mmCIF file with all atom_site columns, C-alpha atoms in Angstrom:
data_model
loop_
_atom_site.group_PDB
_atom_site.id
_atom_site.type_symbol
_atom_site.label_atom_id
_atom_site.label_alt_id
_atom_site.label_comp_id
_atom_site.label_asym_id
_atom_site.label_entity_id
_atom_site.label_seq_id
_atom_site.pdbx_PDB_ins_code
_atom_site.Cartn_x
_atom_site.Cartn_y
_atom_site.Cartn_z
_atom_site.occupancy
_atom_site.B_iso_or_equiv
_atom_site.pdbx_formal_charge
_atom_site.auth_seq_id
_atom_site.auth_comp_id
_atom_site.auth_asym_id
_atom_site.auth_atom_id
_atom_site.pdbx_PDB_model_num
ATOM 1   C CA . UNK L 1 1   ? -12.274 18.628  -36.524 1.00 0.00 ? 14  UNK L CA 1
ATOM 2   C CA . UNK L 1 2   ? -11.677 22.320  -37.156 1.00 0.00 ? 15  UNK L CA 1
ATOM 3   C CA . UNK L 1 3   ? -14.296 22.346  -39.926 1.00 0.00 ? 16  UNK L CA 1
ATOM 4   C CA . UNK L 1 4   ? -16.903 21.424  -37.367 1.00 0.00 ? 17  UNK L CA 1
ATOM 5   C CA . UNK L 1 5   ? -16.252 24.335  -35.063 1.00 0.00 ? 18  UNK L CA 1
ATOM 6   C CA . UNK L 1 6   ? -17.947 24.210  -31.683 1.00 0.00 ? 19  UNK L CA 1
ATOM 7   C CA . UNK L 1 7   ? -21.572 23.621  -32.692 1.00 0.00 ? 20  UNK L CA 1
ATOM 8   C CA . UNK L 1 8   ? -23.819 21.671  -35.019 1.00 0.00 ? 21  UNK L CA 1
ATOM 9   C CA . UNK L 1 9   ? -26.069 23.668  -37.330 1.00 0.00 ? 22  UNK L CA 1
ATOM 10  C CA . UNK L 1 10  ? -29.725 22.741  -37.008 1.00 0.00 ? 23  UNK L CA 1
ATOM 11  C CA . UNK L 1 11  ? -32.855 23.996  -38.703 1.00 0.00 ? 24  UNK L CA 1
ATOM 12  C CA . UNK L 1 12  ? -35.149 25.912  -36.355 1.00 0.00 ? 25  UNK L CA 1
ATOM 13  C CA . UNK L 1 13  ? -38.140 24.119  -37.823 1.00 0.00 ? 26  UNK L CA 1
ATOM 14  C CA . UNK L 1 14  ? -36.956 20.637  -36.844 1.00 0.00 ? 27  UNK L CA 1
ATOM 15  C CA . UNK L 1 15  ? -37.394 18.882  -33.518 1.00 0.00 ? 28  UNK L CA 1
ATOM 16  C CA . UNK L 1 16  ? -34.538 18.899  -31.009 1.00 0.00 ? 29  UNK L CA 1
ATOM 17  C CA . UNK L 1 17  ? -34.497 15.097  -30.576 1.00 0.00 ? 30  UNK L CA 1
ATOM 18  C CA . UNK L 1 18  ? -32.697 14.033  -27.396 1.00 0.00 ? 31  UNK L CA 1
ATOM 19  C CA . UNK L 1 19  ? -31.078 10.841  -26.176 1.00 0.00 ? 32  UNK L CA 1
ATOM 20  C CA . UNK L 1 20  ? -33.966 10.328  -23.765 1.00 0.00 ? 33  UNK L CA 1
ATOM 21  C CA . UNK L 1 21  ? -36.426 10.626  -26.662 1.00 0.00 ? 34  UNK L CA 1
ATOM 22  C CA . UNK L 1 22  ? -34.563 7.897   -28.519 1.00 0.00 ? 35  UNK L CA 1
ATOM 23  C CA . UNK L 1 23  ? -34.262 5.654   -25.459 1.00 0.00 ? 36  UNK L CA 1
ATOM 24  C CA . UNK L 1 24  ? -38.030 5.897   -24.911 1.00 0.00 ? 37  UNK L CA 1
ATOM 25  C CA . UNK L 1 25  ? -38.951 5.248   -28.539 1.00 0.00 ? 38  UNK L CA 1
ATOM 26  C CA . UNK L 1 26  ? -40.988 1.978   -28.706 1.00 0.00 ? 39  UNK L CA 1
ATOM 27  C CA . UNK L 1 27  ? -39.401 0.883   -32.003 1.00 0.00 ? 40  UNK L CA 1
ATOM 28  C CA . UNK L 1 28  ? -35.885 1.440   -30.682 1.00 0.00 ? 41  UNK L CA 1
ATOM 29  C CA . UNK L 1 29  ? -36.671 -0.668  -27.625 1.00 0.00 ? 42  UNK L CA 1
ATOM 30  C CA . UNK L 1 30  ? -37.989 -3.572  -29.689 1.00 0.00 ? 43  UNK L CA 1
ATOM 31  C CA . UNK L 1 31  ? -35.184 -3.397  -32.269 1.00 0.00 ? 44  UNK L CA 1
ATOM 32  C CA . UNK L 1 32  ? -32.424 -3.399  -29.623 1.00 0.00 ? 45  UNK L CA 1
ATOM 33  C CA . UNK L 1 33  ? -34.082 -6.303  -27.826 1.00 0.00 ? 46  UNK L CA 1
ATOM 34  C CA . UNK L 1 34  ? -34.316 -8.317  -31.040 1.00 0.00 ? 47  UNK L CA 1
ATOM 35  C CA . UNK L 1 35  ? -30.771 -7.381  -32.052 1.00 0.00 ? 48  UNK L CA 1
ATOM 36  C CA . UNK L 1 36  ? -29.415 -8.802  -28.826 1.00 0.00 ? 49  UNK L CA 1
ATOM 37  C CA . UNK L 1 37  ? -31.548 -11.925 -29.112 1.00 0.00 ? 50  UNK L CA 1
ATOM 38  C CA . UNK L 1 38  ? -29.994 -12.579 -32.496 1.00 0.00 ? 51  UNK L CA 1
ATOM 39  C CA . UNK L 1 39  ? -26.469 -11.868 -31.227 1.00 0.00 ? 52  UNK L CA 1
ATOM 40  C CA . UNK L 1 40  ? -27.007 -14.239 -28.310 1.00 0.00 ? 53  UNK L CA 1
ATOM 41  C CA . UNK L 1 41  ? -28.229 -16.963 -30.675 1.00 0.00 ? 54  UNK L CA 1
ATOM 42  C CA . UNK L 1 42  ? -25.074 -16.472 -32.762 1.00 0.00 ? 55  UNK L CA 1
ATOM 43  C CA . UNK L 1 43  ? -22.866 -16.783 -29.671 1.00 0.00 ? 56  UNK L CA 1
ATOM 44  C CA . UNK L 1 44  ? -21.791 -13.143 -29.346 1.00 0.00 ? 57  UNK L CA 1
ATOM 45  C CA . UNK L 1 45  ? -21.376 -11.064 -26.205 1.00 0.00 ? 58  UNK L CA 1
ATOM 46  C CA . UNK L 1 46  ? -24.177 -8.786  -25.026 1.00 0.00 ? 59  UNK L CA 1
ATOM 47  C CA . UNK L 1 47  ? -25.302 -6.106  -27.494 1.00 0.00 ? 60  UNK L CA 1
ATOM 48  C CA . UNK L 1 48  ? -28.541 -5.104  -25.793 1.00 0.00 ? 61  UNK L CA 1
ATOM 49  C CA . UNK L 1 49  ? -29.776 -2.306  -23.551 1.00 0.00 ? 62  UNK L CA 1
ATOM 50  C CA . UNK L 1 50  ? -26.795 -2.480  -21.205 1.00 0.00 ? 63  UNK L CA 1
ATOM 51  C CA . UNK L 1 51  ? -24.238 -2.040  -23.993 1.00 0.00 ? 64  UNK L CA 1
ATOM 52  C CA . UNK L 1 52  ? -26.362 0.581   -25.756 1.00 0.00 ? 65  UNK L CA 1
ATOM 53  C CA . UNK L 1 53  ? -26.691 2.788   -22.688 1.00 0.00 ? 66  UNK L CA 1
ATOM 54  C CA . UNK L 1 54  ? -23.071 2.438   -21.593 1.00 0.00 ? 67  UNK L CA 1
ATOM 55  C CA . UNK L 1 55  ? -21.797 3.383   -25.046 1.00 0.00 ? 68  UNK L CA 1
ATOM 56  C CA . UNK L 1 56  ? -24.292 6.257   -25.238 1.00 0.00 ? 69  UNK L CA 1
ATOM 57  C CA . UNK L 1 57  ? -23.356 7.726   -21.862 1.00 0.00 ? 70  UNK L CA 1
ATOM 58  C CA . UNK L 1 58  ? -19.626 7.194   -22.397 1.00 0.00 ? 71  UNK L CA 1
ATOM 59  C CA . UNK L 1 59  ? -19.684 8.908   -25.802 1.00 0.00 ? 72  UNK L CA 1
ATOM 60  C CA . UNK L 1 60  ? -21.762 11.770  -24.414 1.00 0.00 ? 73  UNK L CA 1
ATOM 61  C CA . UNK L 1 61  ? -19.458 12.323  -21.422 1.00 0.00 ? 74  UNK L CA 1
ATOM 62  C CA . UNK L 1 62  ? -16.365 12.080  -23.621 1.00 0.00 ? 75  UNK L CA 1
ATOM 63  C CA . UNK L 1 63  ? -17.540 14.981  -25.780 1.00 0.00 ? 76  UNK L CA 1
ATOM 64  C CA . UNK L 1 64  ? -18.448 16.973  -22.669 1.00 0.00 ? 77  UNK L CA 1
ATOM 65  C CA . UNK L 1 65  ? -15.068 16.286  -21.066 1.00 0.00 ? 78  UNK L CA 1
ATOM 66  C CA . UNK L 1 66  ? -13.363 17.479  -24.239 1.00 0.00 ? 79  UNK L CA 1
ATOM 67  C CA . UNK L 1 67  ? -15.231 20.786  -23.864 1.00 0.00 ? 80  UNK L CA 1
ATOM 68  C CA . UNK L 1 68  ? -17.298 20.549  -27.030 1.00 0.00 ? 81  UNK L CA 1
ATOM 69  C CA . UNK L 1 69  ? -20.821 21.832  -27.670 1.00 0.00 ? 82  UNK L CA 1
ATOM 70  C CA . UNK L 1 70  ? -23.687 20.264  -25.750 1.00 0.00 ? 83  UNK L CA 1
ATOM 71  C CA . UNK L 1 71  ? -25.600 19.363  -28.897 1.00 0.00 ? 84  UNK L CA 1
ATOM 72  C CA . UNK L 1 72  ? -22.570 17.437  -30.211 1.00 0.00 ? 85  UNK L CA 1
ATOM 73  C CA . UNK L 1 73  ? -22.580 15.510  -26.924 1.00 0.00 ? 86  UNK L CA 1
ATOM 74  C CA . UNK L 1 74  ? -26.296 14.767  -27.350 1.00 0.00 ? 87  UNK L CA 1
ATOM 75  C CA . UNK L 1 75  ? -25.715 13.446  -30.867 1.00 0.00 ? 88  UNK L CA 1
ATOM 76  C CA . UNK L 1 76  ? -22.826 11.299  -29.637 1.00 0.00 ? 89  UNK L CA 1
ATOM 77  C CA . UNK L 1 77  ? -25.161 9.810   -27.038 1.00 0.00 ? 90  UNK L CA 1
ATOM 78  C CA . UNK L 1 78  ? -27.817 9.059   -29.653 1.00 0.00 ? 91  UNK L CA 1
ATOM 79  C CA . UNK L 1 79  ? -25.249 7.467   -31.970 1.00 0.00 ? 92  UNK L CA 1
ATOM 80  C CA . UNK L 1 80  ? -24.013 5.330   -29.094 1.00 0.00 ? 93  UNK L CA 1
ATOM 81  C CA . UNK L 1 81  ? -27.481 4.113   -28.234 1.00 0.00 ? 94  UNK L CA 1
ATOM 82  C CA . UNK L 1 82  ? -28.492 2.961   -31.733 1.00 0.00 ? 95  UNK L CA 1
ATOM 83  C CA . UNK L 1 83  ? -25.109 2.042   -33.246 1.00 0.00 ? 96  UNK L CA 1
ATOM 84  C CA . UNK L 1 84  ? -25.748 -1.724  -33.076 1.00 0.00 ? 97  UNK L CA 1
ATOM 85  C CA . UNK L 1 85  ? -29.468 -1.733  -33.845 1.00 0.00 ? 98  UNK L CA 1
ATOM 86  C CA . UNK L 1 86  ? -28.841 -3.272  -37.289 1.00 0.00 ? 99  UNK L CA 1
ATOM 87  C CA . UNK L 1 87  ? -27.769 -6.524  -35.638 1.00 0.00 ? 100 UNK L CA 1
ATOM 88  C CA . UNK L 1 88  ? -31.463 -7.436  -35.652 1.00 0.00 ? 101 UNK L CA 1
ATOM 89  C CA . UNK L 1 89  ? -31.008 -7.893  -39.422 1.00 0.00 ? 102 UNK L CA 1
ATOM 90  C CA . UNK L 1 90  ? -27.503 -9.338  -39.718 1.00 0.00 ? 103 UNK L CA 1
ATOM 91  C CA . UNK L 1 91  ? -24.149 -9.113  -37.988 1.00 0.00 ? 104 UNK L CA 1
ATOM 92  C CA . UNK L 1 92  ? -22.308 -8.659  -41.283 1.00 0.00 ? 105 UNK L CA 1
ATOM 93  C CA . UNK L 1 93  ? -21.965 -4.960  -42.172 1.00 0.00 ? 106 UNK L CA 1
ATOM 94  C CA . UNK L 1 94  ? -24.191 -4.091  -39.214 1.00 0.00 ? 107 UNK L CA 1
ATOM 95  C CA . UNK L 1 95  ? -22.788 -0.555  -39.198 1.00 0.00 ? 108 UNK L CA 1
ATOM 96  C CA . UNK L 1 96  ? -24.481 0.080   -42.534 1.00 0.00 ? 109 UNK L CA 1
ATOM 97  C CA . UNK L 1 97  ? -27.785 -1.505  -41.574 1.00 0.00 ? 110 UNK L CA 1
ATOM 98  C CA . UNK L 1 98  ? -27.755 0.285   -38.210 1.00 0.00 ? 111 UNK L CA 1
ATOM 99  C CA . UNK L 1 99  ? -27.301 3.626   -39.967 1.00 0.00 ? 112 UNK L CA 1
ATOM 100 C CA . UNK L 1 100 ? -30.215 2.939   -42.312 1.00 0.00 ? 113 UNK L CA 1
ATOM 101 C CA . UNK L 1 101 ? -32.524 1.792   -39.520 1.00 0.00 ? 114 UNK L CA 1
ATOM 102 C CA . UNK L 1 102 ? -31.537 4.871   -37.505 1.00 0.00 ? 115 UNK L CA 1
ATOM 103 C CA . UNK L 1 103 ? -32.361 7.100   -40.488 1.00 0.00 ? 116 UNK L CA 1
ATOM 104 C CA . UNK L 1 104 ? -35.894 5.728   -40.686 1.00 0.00 ? 117 UNK L CA 1
ATOM 105 C CA . UNK L 1 105 ? -36.518 6.115   -36.956 1.00 0.00 ? 118 UNK L CA 1
ATOM 106 C CA . UNK L 1 106 ? -34.933 9.539   -36.490 1.00 0.00 ? 119 UNK L CA 1
ATOM 107 C CA . UNK L 1 107 ? -36.545 11.067  -39.581 1.00 0.00 ? 120 UNK L CA 1
ATOM 108 C CA . UNK L 1 108 ? -39.975 9.956   -38.327 1.00 0.00 ? 121 UNK L CA 1
ATOM 109 C CA . UNK L 1 109 ? -39.127 11.518  -34.962 1.00 0.00 ? 122 UNK L CA 1
ATOM 110 C CA . UNK L 1 110 ? -38.624 14.845  -36.750 1.00 0.00 ? 123 UNK L CA 1
ATOM 111 C CA . UNK L 1 111 ? -34.851 15.175  -36.373 1.00 0.00 ? 124 UNK L CA 1
ATOM 112 C CA . UNK L 1 112 ? -33.018 17.684  -38.538 1.00 0.00 ? 125 UNK L CA 1
ATOM 113 C CA . UNK L 1 113 ? -31.678 16.167  -41.778 1.00 0.00 ? 126 UNK L CA 1
ATOM 114 C CA . UNK L 1 114 ? -28.122 17.426  -41.247 1.00 0.00 ? 127 UNK L CA 1
ATOM 115 C CA . UNK L 1 115 ? -28.014 15.892  -37.783 1.00 0.00 ? 128 UNK L CA 1
ATOM 116 C CA . UNK L 1 116 ? -29.295 12.581  -39.173 1.00 0.00 ? 129 UNK L CA 1
ATOM 117 C CA . UNK L 1 117 ? -26.542 12.667  -41.793 1.00 0.00 ? 130 UNK L CA 1
ATOM 118 C CA . UNK L 1 118 ? -23.914 13.205  -39.089 1.00 0.00 ? 131 UNK L CA 1
ATOM 119 C CA . UNK L 1 119 ? -25.291 10.286  -37.099 1.00 0.00 ? 132 UNK L CA 1
ATOM 120 C CA . UNK L 1 120 ? -25.447 7.995   -40.128 1.00 0.00 ? 133 UNK L CA 1
ATOM 121 C CA . UNK L 1 121 ? -21.812 8.733   -40.933 1.00 0.00 ? 134 UNK L CA 1
ATOM 122 C CA . UNK L 1 122 ? -20.791 8.025   -37.342 1.00 0.00 ? 135 UNK L CA 1
ATOM 123 C CA . UNK L 1 123 ? -22.771 4.798   -37.039 1.00 0.00 ? 136 UNK L CA 1
ATOM 124 C CA . UNK L 1 124 ? -21.746 3.510   -40.464 1.00 0.00 ? 137 UNK L CA 1
ATOM 125 C CA . UNK L 1 125 ? -18.060 3.952   -39.602 1.00 0.00 ? 138 UNK L CA 1
ATOM 126 C CA . UNK L 1 126 ? -17.888 2.339   -36.154 1.00 0.00 ? 139 UNK L CA 1
ATOM 127 C CA . UNK L 1 127 ? -16.755 -1.156  -37.221 1.00 0.00 ? 140 UNK L CA 1
ATOM 128 C CA . UNK L 1 128 ? -13.004 -1.626  -36.784 1.00 0.00 ? 141 UNK L CA 1
ATOM 129 C CA . UNK L 1 129 ? -12.578 -3.709  -39.947 1.00 0.00 ? 142 UNK L CA 1
ATOM 130 C CA . UNK L 1 130 ? -13.846 -1.030  -42.328 1.00 0.00 ? 143 UNK L CA 1
ATOM 131 C CA . UNK L 1 131 ? -14.645 2.125   -40.364 1.00 0.00 ? 144 UNK L CA 1
ATOM 132 C CA . UNK L 1 132 ? -12.819 5.347   -39.541 1.00 0.00 ? 145 UNK L CA 1
ATOM 133 C CA . UNK L 1 133 ? -13.437 8.451   -37.399 1.00 0.00 ? 146 UNK L CA 1
ATOM 134 C CA . UNK L 1 134 ? -14.825 11.071  -39.784 1.00 0.00 ? 147 UNK L CA 1
ATOM 135 C CA . UNK L 1 135 ? -16.502 13.504  -37.368 1.00 0.00 ? 148 UNK L CA 1
ATOM 136 C CA . UNK L 1 136 ? -16.467 14.138  -33.588 1.00 0.00 ? 149 UNK L CA 1
ATOM 137 C CA . UNK L 1 137 ? -19.649 12.126  -33.042 1.00 0.00 ? 150 UNK L CA 1
ATOM 138 C CA . UNK L 1 138 ? -18.119 9.152   -34.830 1.00 0.00 ? 151 UNK L CA 1
ATOM 139 C CA . UNK L 1 139 ? -14.786 9.435   -33.023 1.00 0.00 ? 152 UNK L CA 1
ATOM 140 C CA . UNK L 1 140 ? -16.549 9.514   -29.656 1.00 0.00 ? 153 UNK L CA 1
ATOM 141 C CA . UNK L 1 141 ? -18.714 6.539   -30.659 1.00 0.00 ? 154 UNK L CA 1
ATOM 142 C CA . UNK L 1 142 ? -15.654 4.492   -31.629 1.00 0.00 ? 155 UNK L CA 1
ATOM 143 C CA . UNK L 1 143 ? -13.873 5.165   -28.346 1.00 0.00 ? 156 UNK L CA 1
ATOM 144 C CA . UNK L 1 144 ? -16.987 4.455   -26.279 1.00 0.00 ? 157 UNK L CA 1
ATOM 145 C CA . UNK L 1 145 ? -17.874 1.267   -28.158 1.00 0.00 ? 158 UNK L CA 1
ATOM 146 C CA . UNK L 1 146 ? -14.389 -0.242  -28.124 1.00 0.00 ? 159 UNK L CA 1
ATOM 147 C CA . UNK L 1 147 ? -13.928 0.524   -24.439 1.00 0.00 ? 160 UNK L CA 1
ATOM 148 C CA . UNK L 1 148 ? -16.947 -1.497  -23.310 1.00 0.00 ? 161 UNK L CA 1
ATOM 149 C CA . UNK L 1 149 ? -15.174 -4.686  -22.282 1.00 0.00 ? 162 UNK L CA 1
ATOM 150 C CA . UNK L 1 150 ? -16.603 -6.222  -19.110 1.00 0.00 ? 163 UNK L CA 1
ATOM 151 C CA . UNK L 1 151 ? -17.516 -9.567  -17.557 1.00 0.00 ? 164 UNK L CA 1
ATOM 152 C CA . UNK L 1 152 ? -21.209 -8.621  -17.534 1.00 0.00 ? 165 UNK L CA 1
ATOM 153 C CA . UNK L 1 153 ? -21.264 -8.775  -21.347 1.00 0.00 ? 166 UNK L CA 1
ATOM 154 C CA . UNK L 1 154 ? -20.755 -12.549 -21.397 1.00 0.00 ? 167 UNK L CA 1
ATOM 155 C CA . UNK L 1 155 ? -24.042 -14.246 -22.324 1.00 0.00 ? 168 UNK L CA 1
ATOM 156 C CA . UNK L 1 156 ? -22.766 -17.826 -22.442 1.00 0.00 ? 169 UNK L CA 1
ATOM 157 C CA . UNK L 1 157 ? -23.826 -19.496 -19.169 1.00 0.00 ? 170 UNK L CA 1
ATOM 158 C CA . UNK L 1 158 ? -21.254 -22.291 -19.475 1.00 0.00 ? 171 UNK L CA 1
ATOM 159 C CA . UNK L 1 159 ? -17.640 -21.254 -18.713 1.00 0.00 ? 172 UNK L CA 1
ATOM 160 C CA . UNK L 1 160 ? -16.390 -24.576 -20.091 1.00 0.00 ? 173 UNK L CA 1
ATOM 161 C CA . UNK L 1 161 ? -17.523 -23.554 -23.576 1.00 0.00 ? 174 UNK L CA 1
ATOM 162 C CA . UNK L 1 162 ? -16.177 -19.970 -23.487 1.00 0.00 ? 175 UNK L CA 1
ATOM 163 C CA . UNK L 1 163 ? -14.425 -18.832 -26.659 1.00 0.00 ? 176 UNK L CA 1
ATOM 164 C CA . UNK L 1 164 ? -11.607 -16.277 -26.418 1.00 0.00 ? 177 UNK L CA 1
ATOM 165 C CA . UNK L 1 165 ? -14.032 -13.325 -26.588 1.00 0.00 ? 178 UNK L CA 1
ATOM 166 C CA . UNK L 1 166 ? -15.990 -14.732 -23.648 1.00 0.00 ? 179 UNK L CA 1
ATOM 167 C CA . UNK L 1 167 ? -12.800 -15.398 -21.675 1.00 0.00 ? 180 UNK L CA 1
ATOM 168 C CA . UNK L 1 168 ? -11.393 -11.924 -22.184 1.00 0.00 ? 181 UNK L CA 1
ATOM 169 C CA . UNK L 1 169 ? -14.642 -10.125 -21.393 1.00 0.00 ? 182 UNK L CA 1
ATOM 170 C CA . UNK L 1 170 ? -15.215 -12.385 -18.391 1.00 0.00 ? 183 UNK L CA 1
ATOM 171 C CA . UNK L 1 171 ? -11.737 -11.527 -17.086 1.00 0.00 ? 184 UNK L CA 1
ATOM 172 C CA . UNK L 1 172 ? -12.342 -7.760  -17.115 1.00 0.00 ? 185 UNK L CA 1
ATOM 173 C CA . UNK L 1 173 ? -13.563 -6.709  -13.679 1.00 0.00 ? 186 UNK L CA 1
ATOM 174 C CA . UNK L 1 174 ? -13.544 -2.942  -14.275 1.00 0.00 ? 187 UNK L CA 1
ATOM 175 C CA . UNK L 1 175 ? -13.221 -0.706  -17.325 1.00 0.00 ? 188 UNK L CA 1
ATOM 176 C CA . UNK L 1 176 ? -13.332 3.058   -17.690 1.00 0.00 ? 189 UNK L CA 1
ATOM 177 C CA . UNK L 1 177 ? -12.577 5.632   -20.368 1.00 0.00 ? 190 UNK L CA 1
ATOM 178 C CA . UNK L 1 178 ? -11.083 8.855   -19.047 1.00 0.00 ? 191 UNK L CA 1
ATOM 179 C CA . UNK L 1 179 ? -10.007 12.138  -20.645 1.00 0.00 ? 192 UNK L CA 1
ATOM 180 C CA . UNK L 1 180 ? -6.754  13.558  -19.282 1.00 0.00 ? 193 UNK L CA 1
ATOM 181 C CA . UNK L 1 181 ? -6.793  17.136  -20.589 1.00 0.00 ? 194 UNK L CA 1
ATOM 182 C CA . UNK L 1 182 ? -3.532  18.038  -18.884 1.00 0.00 ? 195 UNK L CA 1
ATOM 183 C CA . UNK L 1 183 ? -1.556  15.331  -20.683 1.00 0.00 ? 196 UNK L CA 1
ATOM 184 C CA . UNK L 1 184 ? -3.789  15.347  -23.796 1.00 0.00 ? 197 UNK L CA 1
ATOM 185 C CA . UNK L 1 185 ? -4.562  11.639  -23.512 1.00 0.00 ? 198 UNK L CA 1
ATOM 186 C CA . UNK L 1 186 ? -7.696  9.493   -23.609 1.00 0.00 ? 199 UNK L CA 1
ATOM 187 C CA . UNK L 1 187 ? -7.114  6.567   -21.288 1.00 0.00 ? 200 UNK L CA 1
ATOM 188 C CA . UNK L 1 188 ? -8.792  3.170   -21.345 1.00 0.00 ? 201 UNK L CA 1
ATOM 189 C CA . UNK L 1 189 ? -8.167  1.724   -17.882 1.00 0.00 ? 202 UNK L CA 1
ATOM 190 C CA . UNK L 1 190 ? -8.898  -1.971  -17.292 1.00 0.00 ? 203 UNK L CA 1
ATOM 191 C CA . UNK L 1 191 ? -8.671  -4.254  -14.293 1.00 0.00 ? 204 UNK L CA 1
ATOM 192 C CA . UNK L 1 192 ? -8.211  -7.831  -15.517 1.00 0.00 ? 205 UNK L CA 1
ATOM 193 C CA . UNK L 1 193 ? -8.292  -11.110 -13.615 1.00 0.00 ? 206 UNK L CA 1
ATOM 194 C CA . UNK L 1 194 ? -5.258  -12.731 -15.214 1.00 0.00 ? 207 UNK L CA 1
ATOM 195 C CA . UNK L 1 195 ? -6.360  -16.147 -13.883 1.00 0.00 ? 208 UNK L CA 1
ATOM 196 C CA . UNK L 1 196 ? -9.287  -16.026 -16.322 1.00 0.00 ? 209 UNK L CA 1
ATOM 197 C CA . UNK L 1 197 ? -7.446  -14.531 -19.310 1.00 0.00 ? 210 UNK L CA 1
ATOM 198 C CA . UNK L 1 198 ? -4.010  -13.100 -19.910 1.00 0.00 ? 211 UNK L CA 1
ATOM 199 C CA . UNK L 1 199 ? -3.092  -9.672  -21.214 1.00 0.00 ? 212 UNK L CA 1
ATOM 200 C CA . UNK L 1 200 ? -1.890  -11.254 -24.461 1.00 0.00 ? 213 UNK L CA 1
ATOM 201 C CA . UNK L 1 201 ? -5.344  -12.792 -24.943 1.00 0.00 ? 214 UNK L CA 1
ATOM 202 C CA . UNK L 1 202 ? -6.743  -9.268  -24.819 1.00 0.00 ? 215 UNK L CA 1
ATOM 203 C CA . UNK L 1 203 ? -4.384  -8.093  -27.539 1.00 0.00 ? 216 UNK L CA 1
ATOM 204 C CA . UNK L 1 204 ? -5.088  -11.153 -29.670 1.00 0.00 ? 217 UNK L CA 1
ATOM 205 C CA . UNK L 1 205 ? -8.726  -10.206 -30.184 1.00 0.00 ? 218 UNK L CA 1
ATOM 206 C CA . UNK L 1 206 ? -8.738  -6.458  -29.572 1.00 0.00 ? 219 UNK L CA 1
ATOM 207 C CA . UNK L 1 207 ? -5.690  -5.216  -31.457 1.00 0.00 ? 220 UNK L CA 1
ATOM 208 C CA . UNK L 1 208 ? -7.770  -3.823  -34.341 1.00 0.00 ? 221 UNK L CA 1
ATOM 209 C CA . UNK L 1 209 ? -10.070 -2.105  -31.853 1.00 0.00 ? 222 UNK L CA 1
ATOM 210 C CA . UNK L 1 210 ? -7.139  -0.468  -30.092 1.00 0.00 ? 223 UNK L CA 1
ATOM 211 C CA . UNK L 1 211 ? -5.687  0.757   -33.397 1.00 0.00 ? 224 UNK L CA 1
ATOM 212 C CA . UNK L 1 212 ? -9.077  2.253   -34.265 1.00 0.00 ? 225 UNK L CA 1
ATOM 213 C CA . UNK L 1 213 ? -9.310  3.832   -30.813 1.00 0.00 ? 226 UNK L CA 1
ATOM 214 C CA . UNK L 1 214 ? -5.906  5.420   -31.351 1.00 0.00 ? 227 UNK L CA 1
ATOM 215 C CA . UNK L 1 215 ? -7.117  6.927   -34.615 1.00 0.00 ? 228 UNK L CA 1
ATOM 216 C CA . UNK L 1 216 ? -10.251 8.225   -32.910 1.00 0.00 ? 229 UNK L CA 1
ATOM 217 C CA . UNK L 1 217 ? -8.195  9.857   -30.160 1.00 0.00 ? 230 UNK L CA 1
ATOM 218 C CA . UNK L 1 218 ? -5.897  11.356  -32.816 1.00 0.00 ? 231 UNK L CA 1
ATOM 219 C CA . UNK L 1 219 ? -8.980  12.928  -34.406 1.00 0.00 ? 232 UNK L CA 1
ATOM 220 C CA . UNK L 1 220 ? -9.401  15.029  -31.261 1.00 0.00 ? 233 UNK L CA 1
ATOM 221 C CA . UNK L 1 221 ? -5.685  15.827  -31.093 1.00 0.00 ? 234 UNK L CA 1
ATOM 222 C CA . UNK L 1 222 ? -5.193  13.431  -28.172 1.00 0.00 ? 235 UNK L CA 1
ATOM 223 C CA . UNK L 1 223 ? -3.115  10.287  -27.632 1.00 0.00 ? 236 UNK L CA 1
ATOM 224 C CA . UNK L 1 224 ? -4.751  6.977   -26.764 1.00 0.00 ? 237 UNK L CA 1
ATOM 225 C CA . UNK L 1 225 ? -3.406  5.072   -23.757 1.00 0.00 ? 238 UNK L CA 1
ATOM 226 C CA . UNK L 1 226 ? -4.256  1.532   -22.698 1.00 0.00 ? 239 UNK L CA 1
ATOM 227 C CA . UNK L 1 227 ? -3.664  0.857   -18.998 1.00 0.00 ? 240 UNK L CA 1
ATOM 228 C CA . UNK L 1 228 ? -4.172  -2.697  -17.728 1.00 0.00 ? 241 UNK L CA 1
ATOM 229 C CA . UNK L 1 229 ? -3.863  -3.457  -14.016 1.00 0.00 ? 242 UNK L CA 1
ATOM 230 C CA . UNK L 1 230 ? -2.090  -0.137  -13.532 1.00 0.00 ? 243 UNK L CA 1
ATOM 231 C CA . UNK L 1 231 ? 0.510   -0.778  -16.237 1.00 0.00 ? 244 UNK L CA 1
ATOM 232 C CA . UNK L 1 232 ? 0.667   1.646   -19.164 1.00 0.00 ? 245 UNK L CA 1
ATOM 233 C CA . UNK L 1 233 ? 0.873   -0.427  -22.320 1.00 0.00 ? 246 UNK L CA 1
#
């Protein structure tokens, strides 16, 4: 992270594209809508506007809470909003397709090329199976994305046909990601209804995500803590 310093270099001739600009872009709106339609048809949890905005705001606030430059926070928010947009094409390797779709959109919006490169690297590395935190924007995106576990993400209307992902998300009543600067920790705090799913169910499907979150926290020089129902795990 030290190579980054506190700011992102940007050409004075390029547009200062903001998260609000991206959220209001007509193509982005359609692509996110279609991405979630496809994910719903495939039986996945919600990957639409709700998830996009929560990840965007969480990533943005995480960078701010860590005391980094405001432009880095803005880029983290943008990465969070479009990180799953490639699901409109295919779920497999959607980090790569999301990065390429984002390149086309952001370049047409006039964003600086170096900033686009940073975003593409972050988005392309957010999948837990193959990704890794390679810059602050990417590390914030990983932590924000993996922390969005919540009952409102379940799209299956029939509880009798829930798979384990539906059960675990449905069981989570509250989730929050918090920076503890005093103890140098980034805490994911969950409240789980253990009648719907047990803590071990959570670990069964989210272990890789938690390992990736730990690596992302390490990137900032922090420790990652998972707290479920008040118990530090």
